[in-house]
Amino acid sequence: MPPAPYRIHAVRYAHRTCTTSEAFYGDHHNGPMTMDYFVWALTNDSETVVVDLGFTEAVGTARGRQFLRPIDRGLAEVGVDCKRVEHVILSHFHYDHVGNYALFPNARFYVQDAEMAFYTGRNAAQGAFRRSVEVEDICALIRLNYDRRLVFVDGGMDVVPGVRVQKVGGHTAGMQIVTVAHAKGQAVVASDASHYYRNFEERIPFNTLHDLPGMYRAFDTIRELASSPELVIPGHDPLVLERLKKVGDGIVEL
């Protein structure tokens, strides 16, 4: 029997101003724009999966982000109790995706082998990569591994029926996206494989990256896996709040 279709909620928890040169590779105009920060909840009658963990208020404040609410408060508005969640997918290890692990005491965290290998390896301290992570988060993930709470993936894996992770790389060494069985077809929570709709729609990589050709391949994989472009959810685009159905303050549903 196929799994019951999942509801997909995007929960905004923070915001900042940025420039087009940060968001689009090869853009040198430094035009003003904005960036939103989300976590995602995938739910049906039997399963709950959270995608990404955001950052804590302390980290956001230190980095000059506008912190809007703790993620557990936002997730609670769509019926998700963080303490009861058993499955959390970490798309990659950047600071804005792995910060609130302590809110999920009963979860296992799904990560790519390549992501852990890179951020515990020889190049992680290089400036281009170091600024995107919080060292304490990486250390916490190592501790979670020793507590047997990490599930390592090498490529693709079904997390629960109807929810699958797939490594794409590009943005980071082990960047992974999530395919979701939705009532309208197979949806893709792209996270930072495509920060904005424009990234994958116009094939313009984001300017923070690990592998430039890999980012183009990631765009191809997103298109191959999504039943339609309308079922792709990018990682940071304020337009998510306009293109998806509003169900609360800063909360939308595909």
Short mmCIF file of C-alpha atoms in Angstrom, two decimals:
data_model
loop_
_atom_site.label_atom_id
_atom_site.label_comp_id
_atom_site.label_asym_id
_atom_site.label_seq_id
_atom_site.Cartn_x
_atom_site.Cartn_y
_atom_site.Cartn_z
CA MET A 1 0.00 0.00 0.00
CA PRO A 2 1.36 3.47 -0.86
CA PRO A 3 1.77 5.81 2.10
CA ALA A 4 -0.87 8.39 2.87
CA PRO A 5 0.06 11.72 1.27
CA TYR A 6 2.05 14.07 3.46
CA ARG A 7 1.24 17.62 4.37
CA ILE A 8 4.29 19.87 3.99
CA HIS A 9 4.56 22.94 6.19
CA ALA A 10 7.24 25.61 5.95
CA VAL A 11 7.76 27.49 9.22
CA ARG A 12 9.65 30.78 9.09
CA TYR A 13 11.71 31.51 12.20
CA ALA A 14 14.13 34.29 11.15
CA HIS A 15 14.82 36.93 8.51
CA ARG A 16 17.61 39.17 7.23
CA THR A 17 18.56 41.56 4.46
CA CYS A 18 21.16 40.48 1.93
CA THR A 19 22.27 41.31 -1.61
CA THR A 20 21.84 39.80 -5.04
CA SER A 21 25.59 39.17 -5.14
CA GLU A 22 25.25 36.85 -2.14
CA ALA A 23 22.32 34.98 -3.63
CA PHE A 24 23.27 34.60 -7.30
CA TYR A 25 26.66 33.44 -8.53
CA GLY A 26 28.21 35.92 -10.98
CA ASP A 27 26.01 38.85 -9.90
CA HIS A 28 28.16 41.88 -9.05
CA HIS A 29 25.42 44.47 -8.57
CA ASN A 30 24.95 44.09 -4.79
CA GLY A 31 21.27 44.86 -5.20
CA PRO A 32 19.19 44.78 -2.01
CA MET A 33 17.01 41.75 -1.27
CA THR A 34 15.85 39.69 1.68
CA MET A 35 16.28 36.15 2.95
CA ASP A 36 13.94 34.11 5.13
CA TYR A 37 14.89 31.13 7.30
CA PHE A 38 12.64 28.07 7.48
CA VAL A 39 12.28 24.64 8.96
CA TRP A 40 9.87 22.11 7.45
CA ALA A 41 7.41 19.60 8.90
CA LEU A 42 6.24 16.56 6.92
CA THR A 43 3.19 14.86 8.43
CA ASN A 44 0.53 12.31 7.57
CA ASP A 45 -1.72 10.09 9.65
CA SER A 46 1.15 7.93 10.91
CA GLU A 47 4.47 9.74 10.49
CA THR A 48 6.14 13.03 11.42
CA VAL A 49 9.48 14.10 9.95
CA VAL A 50 11.18 17.44 10.59
CA VAL A 51 13.62 18.80 8.01
CA ASP A 52 16.41 20.97 9.42
CA LEU A 53 16.80 22.62 12.80
CA GLY A 54 17.43 26.32 12.24
CA PHE A 55 19.69 28.31 14.56
CA THR A 56 19.28 29.37 18.17
CA GLU A 57 18.44 32.93 19.11
CA ALA A 58 21.95 33.46 20.50
CA VAL A 59 23.60 32.38 17.25
CA GLY A 60 21.18 34.39 15.14
CA THR A 61 21.74 37.54 17.19
CA ALA A 62 25.51 37.14 17.01
CA ARG A 63 25.29 36.84 13.24
CA GLY A 64 22.98 39.83 12.82
CA ARG A 65 19.84 37.91 11.90
CA GLN A 66 16.35 38.99 12.91
CA PHE A 67 15.13 36.17 15.12
CA LEU A 68 11.35 35.82 14.95
CA ARG A 69 10.54 32.83 17.18
CA PRO A 70 11.96 29.55 18.48
CA ILE A 71 11.36 26.74 16.01
CA ASP A 72 9.54 24.57 18.58
CA ARG A 73 6.92 27.30 18.96
CA GLY A 74 6.39 27.49 15.21
CA LEU A 75 6.26 23.73 14.79
CA ALA A 76 3.75 23.47 17.62
CA GLU A 77 1.37 25.62 15.57
CA VAL A 78 1.19 22.84 12.96
CA GLY A 79 0.75 20.15 15.59
CA VAL A 80 4.36 19.00 15.92
CA ASP A 81 5.71 18.39 19.43
CA CYS A 82 9.50 18.45 19.12
CA LYS A 83 9.95 16.19 22.14
CA ARG A 84 7.98 13.43 20.38
CA VAL A 85 9.64 13.67 16.97
CA GLU A 86 11.63 10.56 16.05
CA HIS A 87 12.98 11.54 12.62
CA VAL A 88 14.93 14.70 11.79
CA ILE A 89 16.64 15.16 8.43
CA LEU A 90 19.66 17.47 8.37
CA SER A 91 20.05 18.70 4.81
CA HIS A 92 23.59 19.92 5.58
CA PHE A 93 25.68 21.22 8.49
CA HIS A 94 25.56 25.00 8.02
CA TYR A 95 24.74 26.93 11.18
CA ASP A 96 21.18 27.77 10.11
CA HIS A 97 20.21 24.13 9.66
CA VAL A 98 21.59 22.23 12.67
CA GLY A 99 21.33 24.52 15.70
CA ASN A 100 18.36 23.27 17.73
CA TYR A 101 19.21 19.59 18.19
CA ALA A 102 18.57 19.90 21.96
CA LEU A 103 14.85 20.44 21.28
CA PHE A 104 14.57 16.88 19.91
CA PRO A 105 15.60 14.51 22.72
CA ASN A 106 13.97 11.44 21.14
CA ALA A 107 14.98 11.95 17.52
CA ARG A 108 17.49 10.31 15.29
CA PHE A 109 19.19 12.61 12.81
CA TYR A 110 19.73 11.62 9.18
CA VAL A 111 22.99 12.92 7.66
CA GLN A 112 25.13 12.17 4.64
CA ASP A 113 28.47 10.41 5.14
CA ALA A 114 30.13 13.01 2.93
CA GLU A 115 28.87 15.91 5.06
CA MET A 116 30.26 14.53 8.31
CA ALA A 117 33.52 13.55 6.63
CA PHE A 118 34.01 17.05 5.23
CA TYR A 119 33.21 19.01 8.39
CA THR A 120 35.49 16.82 10.49
CA GLY A 121 38.21 16.79 7.83
CA ARG A 122 41.21 18.79 6.74
CA ASN A 123 39.47 21.59 4.83
CA ALA A 124 36.68 22.45 7.26
CA ALA A 125 38.71 25.21 8.96
CA GLN A 126 39.38 27.07 5.71
CA GLY A 127 37.71 30.48 5.82
CA ALA A 128 35.34 29.81 2.94
CA PHE A 129 33.84 26.90 4.86
CA ARG A 130 34.47 27.82 8.49
CA ARG A 131 32.26 30.90 8.46
CA SER A 132 29.19 28.85 7.55
CA VAL A 133 29.23 26.61 10.62
CA GLU A 134 29.23 26.87 14.39
CA VAL A 135 31.95 24.64 15.81
CA GLU A 136 29.79 23.76 18.82
CA ASP A 137 27.13 22.41 16.47
CA ILE A 138 29.67 20.15 14.76
CA CYS A 139 30.93 18.94 18.13
CA ALA A 140 27.35 18.24 19.19
CA LEU A 141 26.78 16.15 16.08
CA ILE A 142 29.89 14.12 16.88
CA ARG A 143 28.51 13.50 20.38
CA LEU A 144 25.17 12.48 18.90
CA ASN A 145 27.03 10.00 16.74
CA TYR A 146 28.65 8.44 19.80
CA ASP A 147 25.18 8.30 21.37
CA ARG A 148 24.07 6.30 18.29
CA ARG A 149 21.57 8.97 17.30
CA LEU A 150 22.93 9.71 13.82
CA VAL A 151 21.78 7.71 10.82
CA PHE A 152 24.39 7.89 8.08
CA VAL A 153 23.33 7.88 4.44
CA ASP A 154 25.54 7.32 1.42
CA GLY A 155 23.45 8.65 -1.45
CA GLY A 156 19.74 7.87 -1.04
CA MET A 157 17.61 6.35 1.70
CA ASP A 158 13.95 6.00 2.61
CA VAL A 159 13.51 7.65 6.01
CA VAL A 160 9.89 6.55 6.41
CA PRO A 161 7.47 5.39 3.70
CA GLY A 162 6.95 8.30 1.34
CA VAL A 163 9.90 10.39 2.56
CA ARG A 164 13.33 9.87 1.03
CA VAL A 165 16.65 11.71 1.21
CA GLN A 166 18.94 12.03 -1.79
CA LYS A 167 22.48 13.41 -1.83
CA VAL A 168 23.06 16.12 -4.42
CA GLY A 169 26.18 17.94 -3.17
CA GLY A 170 27.05 21.29 -4.71
CA HIS A 171 26.24 23.73 -1.93
CA THR A 172 28.10 21.51 0.55
CA ALA A 173 29.91 18.20 0.18
CA GLY A 174 26.97 16.21 1.49
CA MET A 175 24.02 18.44 0.68
CA GLN A 176 20.85 16.34 0.57
CA ILE A 177 17.32 17.07 -0.59
CA VAL A 178 14.07 15.41 0.50
CA THR A 179 11.40 13.89 -1.73
CA VAL A 180 7.91 13.68 -0.25
CA ALA A 181 4.79 11.82 -1.36
CA HIS A 182 2.25 14.64 -1.66
CA ALA A 183 -1.34 14.62 -2.85
CA LYS A 184 -0.28 16.51 -6.00
CA GLY A 185 2.67 14.23 -6.78
CA GLN A 186 6.25 13.92 -5.62
CA ALA A 187 7.39 17.13 -3.93
CA VAL A 188 10.98 18.16 -3.23
CA VAL A 189 12.09 20.06 -0.14
CA ALA A 190 15.24 21.44 -1.73
CA SER A 191 16.56 23.33 1.29
CA ASP A 192 19.84 24.97 0.23
CA ALA A 193 20.28 22.98 -2.95
CA SER A 194 18.26 25.97 -4.19
CA HIS A 195 18.01 28.91 -1.80
CA TYR A 196 15.56 30.80 -4.01
CA TYR A 197 13.11 29.77 -6.72
CA ARG A 198 15.25 31.74 -9.14
CA ASN A 199 18.31 29.58 -8.41
CA PHE A 200 16.84 26.43 -9.92
CA GLU A 201 14.40 28.09 -12.31
CA GLU A 202 17.17 30.08 -14.03
CA ARG A 203 20.04 27.71 -13.15
CA ILE A 204 21.97 30.33 -11.16
CA PRO A 205 23.94 28.82 -8.25
CA PHE A 206 23.98 30.43 -4.83
CA ASN A 207 27.27 32.16 -4.09
CA THR A 208 28.23 30.01 -1.09
CA LEU A 209 29.26 26.66 -2.47
CA HIS A 210 31.49 23.61 -2.28
CA ASP A 211 31.32 22.41 -5.89
CA LEU A 212 30.07 24.69 -8.69
CA PRO A 213 29.38 21.96 -11.28
CA GLY A 214 27.71 20.00 -8.49
CA MET A 215 25.24 22.82 -7.96
CA TYR A 216 24.15 22.58 -11.61
CA ARG A 217 23.78 18.81 -11.27
CA ALA A 218 21.67 19.40 -8.15
CA PHE A 219 19.29 21.59 -10.16
CA ASP A 220 18.92 18.75 -12.66
CA THR A 221 18.21 16.24 -9.89
CA ILE A 222 15.59 18.49 -8.32
CA ARG A 223 13.78 18.79 -11.64
CA GLU A 224 14.00 15.03 -12.27
CA LEU A 225 12.59 14.13 -8.86
CA ALA A 226 9.79 16.71 -8.58
CA SER A 227 6.54 15.83 -10.34
CA SER A 228 6.28 19.51 -11.35
CA PRO A 229 8.25 22.71 -10.65
CA GLU A 230 5.40 23.92 -8.45
CA LEU A 231 6.20 21.09 -6.03
CA VAL A 232 9.75 22.33 -5.35
CA ILE A 233 10.24 24.24 -2.10
CA PRO A 234 13.47 26.29 -1.90
CA GLY A 235 15.37 26.94 1.30
CA HIS A 236 15.27 30.70 1.91
CA ASP A 237 12.97 32.45 -0.53
CA PRO A 238 10.43 34.93 0.94
CA LEU A 239 8.24 34.01 -2.03
CA VAL A 240 7.54 30.69 -0.28
CA LEU A 241 5.16 32.65 1.94
CA GLU A 242 3.33 33.90 -1.16
CA ARG A 243 3.30 30.81 -3.38
CA LEU A 244 2.16 28.37 -0.70
CA LYS A 245 -1.08 28.47 1.29
CA LYS A 246 -0.96 30.60 4.42
CA VAL A 247 -2.07 28.73 7.54
CA GLY A 248 -0.54 30.97 10.21
CA ASP A 249 1.85 33.84 10.87
CA GLY A 250 4.89 32.95 8.79
CA ILE A 251 3.59 29.40 8.28
CA VAL A 252 2.50 28.03 4.92
CA GLU A 253 1.46 24.66 3.50
CA LEU A 254 2.08 23.18 0.07
#
